[in-house]
Amino acid sequence: MQTDRLKGNLELLLLSALTMGPAHGYGLIRRLREMSEGFFDLPEGTVYPALHRLEREGLVSSSWTDEPGRPRKSYRLTPVGERQLAVERVAWQRFGTAVGAVMRGTS
Amino acid sequence: MQTDRLKGNLELLLLSALTMGPAHGYGLIRRLREMSEGFFDLPEGTVYPALHRLEREGLVSSSWTDEPGRPRKSYRLTPVGERQLAVERVAWQRFGTAVGAVMRGTS
DNA sequence: GTTCGATACCTAGGATGCCTAGGTAATGCA
DNA sequence: TGCATTACCTAGGCATCCTAGGTATCGAAC
């Protein structure tokens, strides 16, 4: 069955990571890995499409850095994204509370 | 984007609910609703296929009650299911810890 | 000087897993 | 007789994450 709990939480993770400041995709992968002490080691094929989705929805905005060297696409939170992050945080907590109640067998 | 956090946690929820004793599908839906104070109100189309999956994997076993009235298929945890539940619990907690670390911006 | 690992971007298609929407049938009450 | 509730089921849809492939730059090692 191979549970993937990530489903539905990726958005929360990416938006959270961006509150520490703008970052590009590859850097976000590293940032999430560090912040979670290695727990989240997301493949690029997961993160890049997710960022594009977030941008399409207006939660993040991107800009190419015109520094020399490797091209980098920097993402930052938009005001809409910040509001959405607050919503996600509450939703996550509620979900966790409900799961906890079921696990503990109490209502 | 419509996060569905249930994905990957349904197994944990069903196995947890079954620790309170055997139950049939419809009853499990009610039990989860009560234990979570209304948070989890799972559609039948979610629960029945999941129970079949759990049975195929040997985590639960089923038996039709030969009581009169409506036919009911009662599910109970198998020993394998109990072990798997313990695994799931730890996995859930680890996941929660990791998400919490990212949300709080600390490593 | 070239080979390799790390950095940095991308996408098509597959797998998974929950949900929608449909179906059947028994019970009990209005 | 009709309707709500209980109780079971499944096909197909859809969203989302991942696999696996691709391109290209840079620095270090050989």
mmCIF file with all atom_site columns, C-alpha atoms in Angstrom, chain A residues 4-68:
data_model
loop_
_atom_site.group_PDB
_atom_site.id
_atom_site.type_symbol
_atom_site.label_atom_id
_atom_site.label_alt_id
_atom_site.label_comp_id
_atom_site.label_asym_id
_atom_site.label_entity_id
_atom_site.label_seq_id
_atom_site.pdbx_PDB_ins_code
_atom_site.Cartn_x
_atom_site.Cartn_y
_atom_site.Cartn_z
_atom_site.occupancy
_atom_site.B_iso_or_equiv
_atom_site.pdbx_formal_charge
_atom_site.auth_seq_id
_atom_site.auth_comp_id
_atom_site.auth_asym_id
_atom_site.auth_atom_id
_atom_site.pdbx_PDB_model_num
ATOM 1  C CA . ASP A 1 4  ? 2.441  8.501  0.787   1.00 0.00 ? 4  ASP A CA 1
ATOM 2  C CA . ARG A 1 5  ? 1.439  11.045 3.323   1.00 0.00 ? 5  ARG A CA 1
ATOM 3  C CA . LEU A 1 6  ? 3.076  13.768 1.314   1.00 0.00 ? 6  LEU A CA 1
ATOM 4  C CA . LYS A 1 7  ? -0.004 13.974 -0.845  1.00 0.00 ? 7  LYS A CA 1
ATOM 5  C CA . GLY A 1 8  ? -1.880 17.067 0.133   1.00 0.00 ? 8  GLY A CA 1
ATOM 6  C CA . ASN A 1 9  ? 0.931  18.414 2.280   1.00 0.00 ? 9  ASN A CA 1
ATOM 7  C CA . LEU A 1 10 ? 3.440  19.425 -0.327  1.00 0.00 ? 10 LEU A CA 1
ATOM 8  C CA . GLU A 1 11 ? 1.867  22.821 -0.745  1.00 0.00 ? 11 GLU A CA 1
ATOM 9  C CA . LEU A 1 12 ? 2.139  23.489 2.988   1.00 0.00 ? 12 LEU A CA 1
ATOM 10 C CA . LEU A 1 13 ? 5.784  22.444 2.997   1.00 0.00 ? 13 LEU A CA 1
ATOM 11 C CA . LEU A 1 14 ? 6.803  24.583 0.049   1.00 0.00 ? 14 LEU A CA 1
ATOM 12 C CA . LEU A 1 15 ? 4.981  27.666 1.270   1.00 0.00 ? 15 LEU A CA 1
ATOM 13 C CA . SER A 1 16 ? 6.432  27.190 4.753   1.00 0.00 ? 16 SER A CA 1
ATOM 14 C CA . ALA A 1 17 ? 9.941  26.885 3.402   1.00 0.00 ? 17 ALA A CA 1
ATOM 15 C CA . LEU A 1 18 ? 9.484  30.093 1.461   1.00 0.00 ? 18 LEU A CA 1
ATOM 16 C CA . THR A 1 19 ? 8.704  32.099 4.595   1.00 0.00 ? 19 THR A CA 1
ATOM 17 C CA . MET A 1 20 ? 12.449 31.964 5.303   1.00 0.00 ? 20 MET A CA 1
ATOM 18 C CA . GLY A 1 21 ? 12.993 34.018 2.174   1.00 0.00 ? 21 GLY A CA 1
ATOM 19 C CA . PRO A 1 22 ? 12.952 33.519 -1.598  1.00 0.00 ? 22 PRO A CA 1
ATOM 20 C CA . ALA A 1 23 ? 14.586 30.453 -3.019  1.00 0.00 ? 23 ALA A CA 1
ATOM 21 C CA . HIS A 1 24 ? 14.907 28.549 -6.246  1.00 0.00 ? 24 HIS A CA 1
ATOM 22 C CA . GLY A 1 25 ? 13.641 25.020 -6.777  1.00 0.00 ? 25 GLY A CA 1
ATOM 23 C CA . TYR A 1 26 ? 16.821 23.147 -6.156  1.00 0.00 ? 26 TYR A CA 1
ATOM 24 C CA . GLY A 1 27 ? 17.507 25.266 -3.089  1.00 0.00 ? 27 GLY A CA 1
ATOM 25 C CA . LEU A 1 28 ? 14.041 24.551 -1.737  1.00 0.00 ? 28 LEU A CA 1
ATOM 26 C CA . ILE A 1 29 ? 14.706 20.846 -1.944  1.00 0.00 ? 29 ILE A CA 1
ATOM 27 C CA . ARG A 1 30 ? 17.852 21.371 0.118   1.00 0.00 ? 30 ARG A CA 1
ATOM 28 C CA . ARG A 1 31 ? 16.127 23.688 2.520   1.00 0.00 ? 31 ARG A CA 1
ATOM 29 C CA . LEU A 1 32 ? 13.362 21.198 3.204   1.00 0.00 ? 32 LEU A CA 1
ATOM 30 C CA . ARG A 1 33 ? 15.899 18.446 3.680   1.00 0.00 ? 33 ARG A CA 1
ATOM 31 C CA . GLU A 1 34 ? 17.802 20.515 6.207   1.00 0.00 ? 34 GLU A CA 1
ATOM 32 C CA . MET A 1 35 ? 14.767 21.809 8.051   1.00 0.00 ? 35 MET A CA 1
ATOM 33 C CA . SER A 1 36 ? 13.391 18.305 8.450   1.00 0.00 ? 36 SER A CA 1
ATOM 34 C CA . GLU A 1 37 ? 16.755 16.778 9.321   1.00 0.00 ? 37 GLU A CA 1
ATOM 35 C CA . GLY A 1 38 ? 16.756 14.645 6.208   1.00 0.00 ? 38 GLY A CA 1
ATOM 36 C CA . PHE A 1 39 ? 13.182 13.455 6.435   1.00 0.00 ? 39 PHE A CA 1
ATOM 37 C CA . PHE A 1 40 ? 11.980 15.251 3.330   1.00 0.00 ? 40 PHE A CA 1
ATOM 38 C CA . ASP A 1 41 ? 14.251 14.484 0.418   1.00 0.00 ? 41 ASP A CA 1
ATOM 39 C CA . LEU A 1 42 ? 11.961 15.403 -2.418  1.00 0.00 ? 42 LEU A CA 1
ATOM 40 C CA . PRO A 1 43 ? 12.671 14.449 -6.012  1.00 0.00 ? 43 PRO A CA 1
ATOM 41 C CA . GLU A 1 44 ? 12.867 17.251 -8.536  1.00 0.00 ? 44 GLU A CA 1
ATOM 42 C CA . GLY A 1 45 ? 10.011 15.706 -10.474 1.00 0.00 ? 45 GLY A CA 1
ATOM 43 C CA . THR A 1 46 ? 7.871  16.405 -7.447  1.00 0.00 ? 46 THR A CA 1
ATOM 44 C CA . VAL A 1 47 ? 9.011  19.902 -6.620  1.00 0.00 ? 47 VAL A CA 1
ATOM 45 C CA . TYR A 1 48 ? 9.223  21.596 -10.006 1.00 0.00 ? 48 TYR A CA 1
ATOM 46 C CA . PRO A 1 49 ? 5.709  20.754 -11.163 1.00 0.00 ? 49 PRO A CA 1
ATOM 47 C CA . ALA A 1 50 ? 4.417  21.736 -7.720  1.00 0.00 ? 50 ALA A CA 1
ATOM 48 C CA . LEU A 1 51 ? 6.074  25.136 -7.951  1.00 0.00 ? 51 LEU A CA 1
ATOM 49 C CA . HIS A 1 52 ? 4.571  25.684 -11.384 1.00 0.00 ? 52 HIS A CA 1
ATOM 50 C CA . ARG A 1 53 ? 1.187  24.802 -9.936  1.00 0.00 ? 53 ARG A CA 1
ATOM 51 C CA . LEU A 1 54 ? 1.644  27.224 -7.068  1.00 0.00 ? 54 LEU A CA 1
ATOM 52 C CA . GLU A 1 55 ? 2.631  29.937 -9.471  1.00 0.00 ? 55 GLU A CA 1
ATOM 53 C CA . ARG A 1 56 ? -0.364 29.287 -11.697 1.00 0.00 ? 56 ARG A CA 1
ATOM 54 C CA . GLU A 1 57 ? -2.531 29.694 -8.617  1.00 0.00 ? 57 GLU A CA 1
ATOM 55 C CA . GLY A 1 58 ? -0.844 32.926 -7.663  1.00 0.00 ? 58 GLY A CA 1
ATOM 56 C CA . LEU A 1 59 ? 0.591  31.682 -4.368  1.00 0.00 ? 59 LEU A CA 1
ATOM 57 C CA . VAL A 1 60 ? 4.176  32.277 -5.416  1.00 0.00 ? 60 VAL A CA 1
ATOM 58 C CA . SER A 1 61 ? 5.854  34.427 -8.044  1.00 0.00 ? 61 SER A CA 1
ATOM 59 C CA . SER A 1 62 ? 9.078  33.717 -9.855  1.00 0.00 ? 62 SER A CA 1
ATOM 60 C CA . SER A 1 63 ? 11.877 35.611 -11.503 1.00 0.00 ? 63 SER A CA 1
ATOM 61 C CA . TRP A 1 64 ? 15.017 34.494 -13.296 1.00 0.00 ? 64 TRP A CA 1
ATOM 62 C CA . THR A 1 65 ? 18.171 35.787 -11.732 1.00 0.00 ? 65 THR A CA 1
ATOM 63 C CA . ASP A 1 66 ? 20.346 37.462 -14.320 1.00 0.00 ? 66 ASP A CA 1
ATOM 64 C CA . GLU A 1 67 ? 23.479 36.776 -12.400 1.00 0.00 ? 67 GLU A CA 1
ATOM 65 C CA . PRO A 1 68 ? 26.236 35.086 -14.372 1.00 0.00 ? 68 PRO A CA 1
#
